[in-house]
Each structure stands twice: as structure tokens, then as C-alpha cells.
PDB file of C-alpha atoms in Angstrom:
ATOM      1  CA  UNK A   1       0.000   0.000   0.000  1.00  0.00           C
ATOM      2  CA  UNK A   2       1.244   3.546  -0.950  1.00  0.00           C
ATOM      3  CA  UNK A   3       1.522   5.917   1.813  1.00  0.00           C
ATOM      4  CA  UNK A   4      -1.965   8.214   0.813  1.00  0.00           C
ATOM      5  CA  UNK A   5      -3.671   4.428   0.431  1.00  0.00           C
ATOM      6  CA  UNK A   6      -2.634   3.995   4.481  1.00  0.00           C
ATOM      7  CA  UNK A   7      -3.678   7.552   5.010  1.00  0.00           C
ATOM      8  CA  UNK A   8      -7.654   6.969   3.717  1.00  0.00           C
ATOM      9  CA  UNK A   9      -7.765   3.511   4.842  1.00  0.00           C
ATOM     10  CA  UNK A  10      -7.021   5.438   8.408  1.00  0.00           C
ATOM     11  CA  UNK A  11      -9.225   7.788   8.342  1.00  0.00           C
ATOM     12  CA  UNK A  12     -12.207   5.190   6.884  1.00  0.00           C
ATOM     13  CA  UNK A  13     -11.656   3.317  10.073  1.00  0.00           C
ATOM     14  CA  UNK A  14     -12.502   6.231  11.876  1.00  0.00           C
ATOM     15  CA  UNK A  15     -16.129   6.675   9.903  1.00  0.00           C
ATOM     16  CA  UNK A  16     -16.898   2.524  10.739  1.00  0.00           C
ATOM     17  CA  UNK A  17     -17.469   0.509  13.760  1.00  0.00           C
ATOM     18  CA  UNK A  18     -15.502   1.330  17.293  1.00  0.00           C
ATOM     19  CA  UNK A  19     -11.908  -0.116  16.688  1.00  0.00           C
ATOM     20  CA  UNK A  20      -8.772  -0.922  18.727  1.00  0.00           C
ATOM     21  CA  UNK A  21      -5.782   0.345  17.279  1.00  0.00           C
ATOM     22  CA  UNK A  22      -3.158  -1.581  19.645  1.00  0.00           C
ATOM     23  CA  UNK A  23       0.505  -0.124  20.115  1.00  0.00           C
ATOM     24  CA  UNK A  24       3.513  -1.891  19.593  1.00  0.00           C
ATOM     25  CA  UNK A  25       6.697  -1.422  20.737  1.00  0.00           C
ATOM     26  CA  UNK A  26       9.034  -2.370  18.092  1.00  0.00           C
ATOM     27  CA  UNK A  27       9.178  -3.882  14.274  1.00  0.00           C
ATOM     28  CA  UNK A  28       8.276  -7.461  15.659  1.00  0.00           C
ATOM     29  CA  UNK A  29       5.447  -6.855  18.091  1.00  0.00           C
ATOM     30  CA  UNK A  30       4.377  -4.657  14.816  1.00  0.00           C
ATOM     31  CA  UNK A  31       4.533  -7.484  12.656  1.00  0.00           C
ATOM     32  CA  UNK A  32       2.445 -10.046  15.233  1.00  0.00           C
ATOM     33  CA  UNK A  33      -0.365  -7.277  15.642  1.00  0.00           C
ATOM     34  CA  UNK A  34      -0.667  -7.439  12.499  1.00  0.00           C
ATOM     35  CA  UNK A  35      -0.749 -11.065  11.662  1.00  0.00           C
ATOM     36  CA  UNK A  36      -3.016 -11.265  14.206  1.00  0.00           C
ATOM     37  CA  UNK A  37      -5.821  -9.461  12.311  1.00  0.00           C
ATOM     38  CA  UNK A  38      -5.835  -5.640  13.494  1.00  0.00           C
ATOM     39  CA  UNK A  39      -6.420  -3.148  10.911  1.00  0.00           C
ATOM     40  CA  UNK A  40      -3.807  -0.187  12.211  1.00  0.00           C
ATOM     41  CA  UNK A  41      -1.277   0.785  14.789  1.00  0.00           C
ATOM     42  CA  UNK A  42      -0.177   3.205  16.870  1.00  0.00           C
ATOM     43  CA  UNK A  43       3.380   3.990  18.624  1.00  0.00           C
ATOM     44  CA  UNK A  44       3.638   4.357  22.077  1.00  0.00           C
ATOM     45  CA  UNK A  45       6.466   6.356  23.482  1.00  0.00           C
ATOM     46  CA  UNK A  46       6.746   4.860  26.844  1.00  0.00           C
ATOM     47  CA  UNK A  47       6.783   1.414  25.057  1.00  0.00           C
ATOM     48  CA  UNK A  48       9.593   2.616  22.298  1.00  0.00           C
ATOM     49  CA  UNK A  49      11.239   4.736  24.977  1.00  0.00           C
ATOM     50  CA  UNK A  50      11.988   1.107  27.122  1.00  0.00           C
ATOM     51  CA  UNK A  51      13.482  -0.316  24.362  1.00  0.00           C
ATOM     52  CA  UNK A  52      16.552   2.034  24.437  1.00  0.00           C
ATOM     53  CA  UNK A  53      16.826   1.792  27.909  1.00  0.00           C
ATOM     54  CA  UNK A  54      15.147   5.003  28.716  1.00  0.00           C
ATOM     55  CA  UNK A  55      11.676   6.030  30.633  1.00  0.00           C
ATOM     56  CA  UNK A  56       8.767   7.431  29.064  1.00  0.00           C
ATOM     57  CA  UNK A  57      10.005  10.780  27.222  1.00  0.00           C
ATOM     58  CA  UNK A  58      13.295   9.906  26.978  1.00  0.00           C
ATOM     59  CA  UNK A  59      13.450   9.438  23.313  1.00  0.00           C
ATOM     60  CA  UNK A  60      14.313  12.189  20.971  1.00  0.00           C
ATOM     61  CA  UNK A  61      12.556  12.858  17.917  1.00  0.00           C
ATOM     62  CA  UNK A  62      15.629  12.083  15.893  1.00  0.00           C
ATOM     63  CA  UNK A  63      15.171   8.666  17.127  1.00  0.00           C
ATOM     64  CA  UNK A  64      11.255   8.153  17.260  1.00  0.00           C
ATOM     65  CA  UNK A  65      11.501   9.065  12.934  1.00  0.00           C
ATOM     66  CA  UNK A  66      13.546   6.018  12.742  1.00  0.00           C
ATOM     67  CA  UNK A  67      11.290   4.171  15.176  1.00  0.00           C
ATOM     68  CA  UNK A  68       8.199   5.486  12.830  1.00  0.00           C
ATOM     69  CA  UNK A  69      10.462   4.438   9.513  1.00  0.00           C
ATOM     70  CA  UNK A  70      10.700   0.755  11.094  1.00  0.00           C
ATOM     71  CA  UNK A  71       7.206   0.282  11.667  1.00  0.00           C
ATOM     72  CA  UNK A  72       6.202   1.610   8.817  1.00  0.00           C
ATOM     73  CA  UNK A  73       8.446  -0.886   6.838  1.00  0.00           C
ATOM     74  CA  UNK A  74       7.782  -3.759   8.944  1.00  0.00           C
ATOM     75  CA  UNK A  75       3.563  -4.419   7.760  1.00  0.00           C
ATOM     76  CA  UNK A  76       1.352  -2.428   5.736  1.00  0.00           C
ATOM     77  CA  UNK A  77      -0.649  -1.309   8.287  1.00  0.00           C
ATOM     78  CA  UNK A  78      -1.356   2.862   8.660  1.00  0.00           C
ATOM     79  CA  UNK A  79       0.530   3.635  11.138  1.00  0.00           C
ATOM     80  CA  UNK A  80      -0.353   6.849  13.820  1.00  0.00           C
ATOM     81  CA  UNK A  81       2.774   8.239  16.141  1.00  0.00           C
ATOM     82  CA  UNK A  82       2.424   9.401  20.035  1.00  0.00           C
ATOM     83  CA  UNK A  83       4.503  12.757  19.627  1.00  0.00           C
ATOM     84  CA  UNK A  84       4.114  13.402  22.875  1.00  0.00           C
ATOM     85  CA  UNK A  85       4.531  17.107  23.149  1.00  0.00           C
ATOM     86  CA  UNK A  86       5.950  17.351  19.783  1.00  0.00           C
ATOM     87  CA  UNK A  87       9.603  17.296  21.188  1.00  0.00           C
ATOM     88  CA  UNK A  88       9.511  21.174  21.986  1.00  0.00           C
ATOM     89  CA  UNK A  89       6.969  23.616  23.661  1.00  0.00           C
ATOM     90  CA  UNK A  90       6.558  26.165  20.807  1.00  0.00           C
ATOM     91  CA  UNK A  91       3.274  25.840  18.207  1.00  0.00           C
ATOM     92  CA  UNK A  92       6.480  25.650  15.516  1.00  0.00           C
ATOM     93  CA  UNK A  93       7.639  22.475  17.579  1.00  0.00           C
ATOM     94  CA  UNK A  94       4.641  20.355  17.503  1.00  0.00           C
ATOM     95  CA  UNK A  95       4.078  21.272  13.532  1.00  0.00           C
ATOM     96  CA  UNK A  96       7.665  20.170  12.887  1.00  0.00           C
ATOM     97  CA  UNK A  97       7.335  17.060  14.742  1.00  0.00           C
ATOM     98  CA  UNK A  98       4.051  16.424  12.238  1.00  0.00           C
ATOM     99  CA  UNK A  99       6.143  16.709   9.109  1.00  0.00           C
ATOM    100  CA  UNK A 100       9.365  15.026   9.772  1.00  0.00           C
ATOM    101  CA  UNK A 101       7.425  11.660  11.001  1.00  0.00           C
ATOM    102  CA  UNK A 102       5.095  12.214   7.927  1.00  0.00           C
ATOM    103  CA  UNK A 103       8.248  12.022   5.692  1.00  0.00           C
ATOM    104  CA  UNK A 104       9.083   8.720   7.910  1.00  0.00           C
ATOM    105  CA  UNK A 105       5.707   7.134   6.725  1.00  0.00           C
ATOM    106  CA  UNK A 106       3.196   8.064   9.483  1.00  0.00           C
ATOM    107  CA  UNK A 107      -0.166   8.996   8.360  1.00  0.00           C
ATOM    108  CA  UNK A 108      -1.305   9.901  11.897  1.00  0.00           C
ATOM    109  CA  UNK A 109      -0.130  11.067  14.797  1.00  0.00           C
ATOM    110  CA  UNK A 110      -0.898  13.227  18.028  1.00  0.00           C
ATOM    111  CA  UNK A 111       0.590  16.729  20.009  1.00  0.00           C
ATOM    112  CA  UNK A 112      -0.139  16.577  23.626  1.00  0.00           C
ATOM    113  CA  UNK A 113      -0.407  19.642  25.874  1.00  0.00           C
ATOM    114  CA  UNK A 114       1.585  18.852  28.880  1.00  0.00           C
ATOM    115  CA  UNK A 115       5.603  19.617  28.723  1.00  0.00           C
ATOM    116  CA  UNK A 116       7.409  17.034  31.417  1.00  0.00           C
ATOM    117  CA  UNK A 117       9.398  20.154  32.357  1.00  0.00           C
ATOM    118  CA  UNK A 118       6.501  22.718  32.786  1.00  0.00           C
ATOM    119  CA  UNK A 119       3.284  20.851  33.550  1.00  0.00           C
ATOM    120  CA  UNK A 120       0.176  21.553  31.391  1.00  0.00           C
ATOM    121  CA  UNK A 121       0.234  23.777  29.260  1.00  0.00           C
ATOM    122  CA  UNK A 122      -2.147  27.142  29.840  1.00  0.00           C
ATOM    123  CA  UNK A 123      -5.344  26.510  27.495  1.00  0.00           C
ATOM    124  CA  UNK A 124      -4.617  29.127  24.812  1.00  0.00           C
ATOM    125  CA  UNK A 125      -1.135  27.950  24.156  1.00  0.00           C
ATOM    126  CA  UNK A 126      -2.213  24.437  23.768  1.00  0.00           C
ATOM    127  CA  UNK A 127      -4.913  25.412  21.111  1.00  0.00           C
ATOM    128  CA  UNK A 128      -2.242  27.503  19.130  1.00  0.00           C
ATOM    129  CA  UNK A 129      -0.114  24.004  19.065  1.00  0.00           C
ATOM    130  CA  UNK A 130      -2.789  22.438  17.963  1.00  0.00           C
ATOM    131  CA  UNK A 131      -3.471  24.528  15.578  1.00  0.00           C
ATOM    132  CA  UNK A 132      -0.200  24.616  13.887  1.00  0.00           C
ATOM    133  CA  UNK A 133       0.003  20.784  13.816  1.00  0.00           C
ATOM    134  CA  UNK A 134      -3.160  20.702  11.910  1.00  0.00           C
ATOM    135  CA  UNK A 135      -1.547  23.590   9.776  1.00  0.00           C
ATOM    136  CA  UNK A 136       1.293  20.851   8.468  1.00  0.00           C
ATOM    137  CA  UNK A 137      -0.923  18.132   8.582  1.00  0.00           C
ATOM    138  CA  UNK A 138      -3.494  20.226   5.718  1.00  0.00           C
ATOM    139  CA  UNK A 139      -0.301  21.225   3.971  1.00  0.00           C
ATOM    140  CA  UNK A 140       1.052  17.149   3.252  1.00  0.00           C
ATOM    141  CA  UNK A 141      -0.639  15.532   0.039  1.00  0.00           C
ATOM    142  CA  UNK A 142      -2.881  12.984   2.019  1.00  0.00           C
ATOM    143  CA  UNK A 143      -4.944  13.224   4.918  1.00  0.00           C
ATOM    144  CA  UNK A 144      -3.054  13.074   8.114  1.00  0.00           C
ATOM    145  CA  UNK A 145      -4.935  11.767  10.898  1.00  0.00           C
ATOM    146  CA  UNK A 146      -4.074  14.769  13.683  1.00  0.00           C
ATOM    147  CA  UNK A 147      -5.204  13.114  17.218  1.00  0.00           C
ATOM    148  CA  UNK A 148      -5.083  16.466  20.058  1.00  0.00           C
ATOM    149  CA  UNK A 149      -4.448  15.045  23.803  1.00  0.00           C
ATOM    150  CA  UNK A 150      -5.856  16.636  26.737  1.00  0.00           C
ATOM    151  CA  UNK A 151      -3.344  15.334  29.498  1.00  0.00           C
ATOM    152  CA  UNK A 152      -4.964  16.557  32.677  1.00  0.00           C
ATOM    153  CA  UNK A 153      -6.341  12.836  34.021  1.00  0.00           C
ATOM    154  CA  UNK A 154      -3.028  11.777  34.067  1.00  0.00           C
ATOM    155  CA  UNK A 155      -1.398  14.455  35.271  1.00  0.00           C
ATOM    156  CA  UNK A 156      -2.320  15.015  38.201  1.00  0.00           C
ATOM    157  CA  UNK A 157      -5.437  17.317  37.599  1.00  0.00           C
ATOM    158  CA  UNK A 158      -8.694  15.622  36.936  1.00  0.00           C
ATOM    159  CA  UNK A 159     -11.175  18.257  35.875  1.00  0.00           C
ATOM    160  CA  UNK A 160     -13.433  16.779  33.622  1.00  0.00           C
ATOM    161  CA  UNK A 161     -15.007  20.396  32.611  1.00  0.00           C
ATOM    162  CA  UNK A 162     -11.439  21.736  31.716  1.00  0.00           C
ATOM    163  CA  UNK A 163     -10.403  18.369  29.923  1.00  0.00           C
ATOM    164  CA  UNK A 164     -13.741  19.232  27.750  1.00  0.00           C
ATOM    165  CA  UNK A 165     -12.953  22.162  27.523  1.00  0.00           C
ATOM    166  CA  UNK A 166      -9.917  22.094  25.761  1.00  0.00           C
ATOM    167  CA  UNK A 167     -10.991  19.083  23.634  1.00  0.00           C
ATOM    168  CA  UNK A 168     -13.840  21.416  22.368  1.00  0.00           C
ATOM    169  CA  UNK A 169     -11.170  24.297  21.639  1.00  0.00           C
ATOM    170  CA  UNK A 170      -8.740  21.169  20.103  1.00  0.00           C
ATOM    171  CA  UNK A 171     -11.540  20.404  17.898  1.00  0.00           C
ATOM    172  CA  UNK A 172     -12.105  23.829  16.712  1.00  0.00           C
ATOM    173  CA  UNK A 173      -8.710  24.054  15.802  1.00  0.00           C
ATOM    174  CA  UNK A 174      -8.111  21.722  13.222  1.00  0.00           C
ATOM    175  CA  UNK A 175      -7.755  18.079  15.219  1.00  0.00           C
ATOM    176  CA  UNK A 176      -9.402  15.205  13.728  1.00  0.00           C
ATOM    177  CA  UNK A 177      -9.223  12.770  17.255  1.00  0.00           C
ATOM    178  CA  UNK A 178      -9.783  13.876  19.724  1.00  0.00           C
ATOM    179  CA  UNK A 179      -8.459  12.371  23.027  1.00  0.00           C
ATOM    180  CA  UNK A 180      -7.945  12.538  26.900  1.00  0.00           C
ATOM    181  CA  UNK A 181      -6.009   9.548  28.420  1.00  0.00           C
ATOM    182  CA  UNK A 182      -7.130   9.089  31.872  1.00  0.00           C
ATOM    183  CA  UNK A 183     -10.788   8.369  31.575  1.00  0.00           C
ATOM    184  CA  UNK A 184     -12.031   5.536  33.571  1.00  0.00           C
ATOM    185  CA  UNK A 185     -15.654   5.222  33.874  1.00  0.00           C
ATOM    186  CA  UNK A 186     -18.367   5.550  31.093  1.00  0.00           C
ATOM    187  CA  UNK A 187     -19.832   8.094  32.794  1.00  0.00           C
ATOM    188  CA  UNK A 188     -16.436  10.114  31.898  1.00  0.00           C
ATOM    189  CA  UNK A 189     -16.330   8.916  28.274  1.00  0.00           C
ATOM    190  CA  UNK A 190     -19.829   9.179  27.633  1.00  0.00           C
ATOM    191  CA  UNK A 191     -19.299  12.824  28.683  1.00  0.00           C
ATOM    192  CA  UNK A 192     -16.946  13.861  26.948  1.00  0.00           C
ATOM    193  CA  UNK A 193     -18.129  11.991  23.475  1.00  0.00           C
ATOM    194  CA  UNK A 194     -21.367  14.047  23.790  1.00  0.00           C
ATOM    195  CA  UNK A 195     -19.390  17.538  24.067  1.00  0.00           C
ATOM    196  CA  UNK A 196     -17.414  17.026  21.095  1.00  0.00           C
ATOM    197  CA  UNK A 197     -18.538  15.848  17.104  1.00  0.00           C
ATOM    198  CA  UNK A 198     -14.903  14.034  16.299  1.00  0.00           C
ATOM    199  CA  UNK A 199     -13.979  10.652  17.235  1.00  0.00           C
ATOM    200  CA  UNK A 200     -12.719   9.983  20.832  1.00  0.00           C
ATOM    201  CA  UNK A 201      -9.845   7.815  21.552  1.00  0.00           C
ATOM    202  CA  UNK A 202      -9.804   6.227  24.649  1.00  0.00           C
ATOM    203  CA  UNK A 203      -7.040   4.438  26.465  1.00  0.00           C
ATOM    204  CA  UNK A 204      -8.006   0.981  27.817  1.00  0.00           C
ATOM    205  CA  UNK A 205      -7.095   0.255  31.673  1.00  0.00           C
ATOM    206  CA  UNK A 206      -8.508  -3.358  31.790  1.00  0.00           C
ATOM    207  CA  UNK A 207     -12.024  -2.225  34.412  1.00  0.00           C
ATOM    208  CA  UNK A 208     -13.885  -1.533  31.014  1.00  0.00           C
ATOM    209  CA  UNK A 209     -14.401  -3.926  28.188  1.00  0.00           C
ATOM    210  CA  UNK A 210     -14.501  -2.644  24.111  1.00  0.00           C
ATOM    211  CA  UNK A 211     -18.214  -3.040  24.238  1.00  0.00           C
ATOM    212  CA  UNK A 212     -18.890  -0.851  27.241  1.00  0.00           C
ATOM    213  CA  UNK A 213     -15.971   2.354  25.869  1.00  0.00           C
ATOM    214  CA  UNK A 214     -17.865   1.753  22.694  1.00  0.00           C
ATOM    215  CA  UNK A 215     -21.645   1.974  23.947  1.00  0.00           C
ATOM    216  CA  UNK A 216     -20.166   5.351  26.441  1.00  0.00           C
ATOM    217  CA  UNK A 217     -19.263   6.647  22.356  1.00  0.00           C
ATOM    218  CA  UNK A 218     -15.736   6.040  21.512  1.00  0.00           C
ATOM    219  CA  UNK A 219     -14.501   5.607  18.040  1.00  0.00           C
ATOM    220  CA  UNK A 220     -10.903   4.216  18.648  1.00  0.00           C
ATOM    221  CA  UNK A 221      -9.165   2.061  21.663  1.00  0.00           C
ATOM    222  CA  UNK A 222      -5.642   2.030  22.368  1.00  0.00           C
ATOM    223  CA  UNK A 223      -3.897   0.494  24.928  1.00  0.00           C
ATOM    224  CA  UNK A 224      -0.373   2.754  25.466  1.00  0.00           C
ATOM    225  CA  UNK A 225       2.628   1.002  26.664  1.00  0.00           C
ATOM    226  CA  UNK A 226       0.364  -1.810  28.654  1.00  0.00           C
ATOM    227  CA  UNK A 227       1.148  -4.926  25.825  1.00  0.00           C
ATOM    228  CA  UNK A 228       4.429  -4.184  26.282  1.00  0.00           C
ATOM    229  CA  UNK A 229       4.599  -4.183  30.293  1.00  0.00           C
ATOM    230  CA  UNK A 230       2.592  -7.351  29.562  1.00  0.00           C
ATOM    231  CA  UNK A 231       6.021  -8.709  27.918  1.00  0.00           C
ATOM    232  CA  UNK A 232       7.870  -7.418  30.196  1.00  0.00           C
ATOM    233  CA  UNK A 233       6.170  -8.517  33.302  1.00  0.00           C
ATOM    234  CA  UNK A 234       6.709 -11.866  31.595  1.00  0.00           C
ATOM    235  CA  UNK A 235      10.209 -11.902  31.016  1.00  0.00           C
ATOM    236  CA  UNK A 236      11.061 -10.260  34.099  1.00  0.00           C
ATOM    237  CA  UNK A 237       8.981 -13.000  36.264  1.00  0.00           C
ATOM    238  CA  UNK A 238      10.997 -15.691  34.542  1.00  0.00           C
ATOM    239  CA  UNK A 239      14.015 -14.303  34.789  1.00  0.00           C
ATOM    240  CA  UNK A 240      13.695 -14.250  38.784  1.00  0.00           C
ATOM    241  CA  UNK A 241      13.243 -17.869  38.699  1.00  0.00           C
ATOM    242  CA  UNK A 242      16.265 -18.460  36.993  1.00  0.00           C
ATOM    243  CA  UNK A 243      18.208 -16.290  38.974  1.00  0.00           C
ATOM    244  CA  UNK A 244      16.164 -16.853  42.526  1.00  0.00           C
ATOM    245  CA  UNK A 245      15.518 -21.122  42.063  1.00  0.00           C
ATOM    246  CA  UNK A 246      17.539 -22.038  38.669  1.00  0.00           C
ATOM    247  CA  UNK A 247      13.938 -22.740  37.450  1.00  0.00           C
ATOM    248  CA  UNK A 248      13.524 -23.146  33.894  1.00  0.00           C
ATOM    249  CA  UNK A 249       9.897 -24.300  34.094  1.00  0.00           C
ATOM    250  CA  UNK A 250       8.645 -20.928  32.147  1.00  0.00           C
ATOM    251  CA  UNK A 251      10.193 -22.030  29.284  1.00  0.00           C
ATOM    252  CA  UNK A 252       7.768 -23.178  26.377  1.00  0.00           C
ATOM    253  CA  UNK A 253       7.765 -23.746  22.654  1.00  0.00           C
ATOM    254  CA  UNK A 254       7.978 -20.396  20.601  1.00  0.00           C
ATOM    255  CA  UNK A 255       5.492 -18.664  18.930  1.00  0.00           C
ATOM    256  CA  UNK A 256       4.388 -19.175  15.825  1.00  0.00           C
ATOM    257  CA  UNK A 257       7.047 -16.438  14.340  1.00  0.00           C
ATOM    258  CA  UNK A 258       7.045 -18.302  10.909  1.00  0.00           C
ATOM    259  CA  UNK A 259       3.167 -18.002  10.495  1.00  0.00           C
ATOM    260  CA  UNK A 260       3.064 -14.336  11.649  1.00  0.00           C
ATOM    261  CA  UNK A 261       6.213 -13.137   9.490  1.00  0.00           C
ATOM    262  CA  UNK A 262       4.525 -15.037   6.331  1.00  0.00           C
TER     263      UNK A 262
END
């Protein structure tokens, strides 16, 4: 598939049923999602981050355009990038980061409005980010998915009018998802789905099922870094029996790597 054939197929997914779009961490966990029957994918930067030894937001942008160039090559599947907060506060920061993982094969991707250094970023400012993201993401020659983050539920400040708020102002300033990690009840989703008219992505925490963040009016599910703590939780517990007991009794045949690489 060509690049602007990933880009519509993206955005049809987000005119059909409620979808998962599940986040892998590198070119093989890309590769099994795939085989595995989901129709797109999404980066996660705590889950990239971990694989070069770093915690969340320790990755440069240099680094997550070859990340983005990996997964692109690894499947044909569209492919949407968590830019955190576009690798720079400015509005000219967050449009860059849109273009140069564009040019990498993205054709989606979303600006967040919390800076690890500075805390959330005052309302208006956000919106201007926004707003210049969606600028670069009008000016590519297919139609780049632009998700807009509201970050107060997971940052420490869970005020559901303010997180609406600034979804609402998002939305009027050029986003096409719209999304505020955080959310745990339908009462919350269901909320903020009614305020808005674009889709809502919703991260999954395990207490709600895909039917019930579906019925509360989400479009898209994604799950962050959790699939890859699930490996890692994994590995990690085995390891301790080997080094703990000298018990090997974890092992167990492979996957099926030769089915899901076909």
C-alpha cells in the first residue's frame, strides 16, 4: 500500500465501527499485531522509549523518525505516532514534529499539551499548538490523521469540565481525534463523546471492556505502553526464577514467528 492508500484507509476506520488500534513497541510486536488481524497501529512512546533503555520521554525525535520508519516498513498497516509534546513547547515544535514523522511514513499522529518540564500547558497555548500541527498536517498531500491530547487525568489534575474544555477548543482548531487519556468510567467517556462531534480515543485500563468504551461513544481504543509491560512482566517474572531457584519451568515452545512473518 502507498503511503496516501494507508492515510484513507485510516481515516475510513474512523467513519466505521468502534476499533482498537493496539501499540507496539518495536518492528516485531508490529509485525504479530498485524498477523493477528488488526487493521492499524499506533506507537507508544513509553513502550519505544523502554526499548533504548530510557523512561517514558526519553526518546528524541531524531530517534522516534527512525522508530516510525521501522514500523512503517515492517507491515502495511497505517501507522499513527504518540509525539508526545511534539519534542519542543513552541506551536512551531509540535508542527515540525508532524512533518518530519510524515516524511518517515506516518499517516497519523498526536501533540499533547503537557511539557514534562513545565506541567500543562495554559489553554490558549495548547490550542495555538494544535493549531499549527493541523496547519502541516493540511499542507502534506494525504490526509493526516491529527489526534489532540488533553493530558490533565493523568497528570495530576482531573477536571473533567477543563479536559472538555480544551478538547472542544482542540476540535475547533483543526484536530481530527480527539483524546484525553485518563478516563475511567463511562460516565467520563460518555461525557466527553457528547461535548465534542470528532472521534474519541480512549485508552483501555482493563475495568472496562470494548463493548462498554464503545456503547459510552468512543470511536478508537488504544492500549499505550500496557502490551508491552505485559512482555515485560513476563520476562522479568521468569528471569527471577532463573536467577532466585535455577527454574527453567517458564520455558515453552515459541510462537508461531514463521506463520506471523509469512
Amino acid at each position: 500500500m502507498t503511503q496516501g492508500e494507508k492515510a484513507h484507509a485510516f481515516r475510513a476506520l474512523h467513519e466505521g465501527e468502534p476499533f482498537v488500534i493496539p501499540n507496539p513497541w518495536d518492528a516485531g510486536s508490529a509485525r504479530v499485531l498485524a498477523a493477528l488481524g488488526f487493521e492499524a497501529l499506533a506507537s507508544t512512546s513509553s513502550g519505544f522509549a523502554y526499548t533504548l533503555g530510557r523512561l517514558d520521554g526519553g526518546a528524541t525525535l531524531e530517534e522516534v523518525v527512525e522508530h516510525v520508519a521501522a514500523l512503517d516498513r515492517a507491515t502495511d498497516l497505517p501507522v499513527s505516532v504518540d509525539l508526545e509534546n511534539g519534542y519542543g513547547a513552541s506551536a512551531e515544535s509540535a508542527a515540525h514534529a508532524i512533518t518530519r514523522v510524515a516524511a518517515a511514513g506516518a499517516v497519523g499522529g498526536s501533540i499533547e499539551d503537557y511539557d514534562p518540564a513545565d506541567g500543562l500547558y495554559e489553554a490558549a497555548h495548547a490550542v495555538e499548538r494544535v493549531a499549527a500541527a493541523a496547519e502541516a498536517a493540511r499542507a502534506l498531500d494525504f490526509p493526516f490523521t491529527l489526534t489532540a491530547r488533553a493530558e490533565n487525568h493523568i497528570r495530576g489534575n482531573p477536571d473533567l469540565g477543563d479536559t472538555i474544555s480544551r478538547l472542544q477548543a482542540f476540535e475547533a482548531a483543526g484536530a481530527d481525534v480527539l483524546y484525553a487519556p485518563g478516563l475511567l468510567t463511562t460516565d467520563e467517556i460518555r461525557a466527553v463523546c457528547d461535548a465534542v462531534t470528532k472521534p474519541v480515543n480512549v485508552l483501555a485500563f482493563g475495568n472496562l471492556s470494548l463493548g462498554e468504551i464503545a456503547g459510552a461513544g468512543a470511536q478508537r481504543v488504544s492500549v499505550g505502553g500496557s502490551l508491552t509491560w505485559v512482555a515485560v512482566n513476563a520476562f522479568a517474572d521468569a528471569a527471577r526464577a532463573i536467577r532466585a531457584d535455577g527454574d527453567f519451568s517458564s520455558f515453552g515452545p515459541g510462537p508461531p514467528l514463521r506463520e506471523w512473518f509469512a
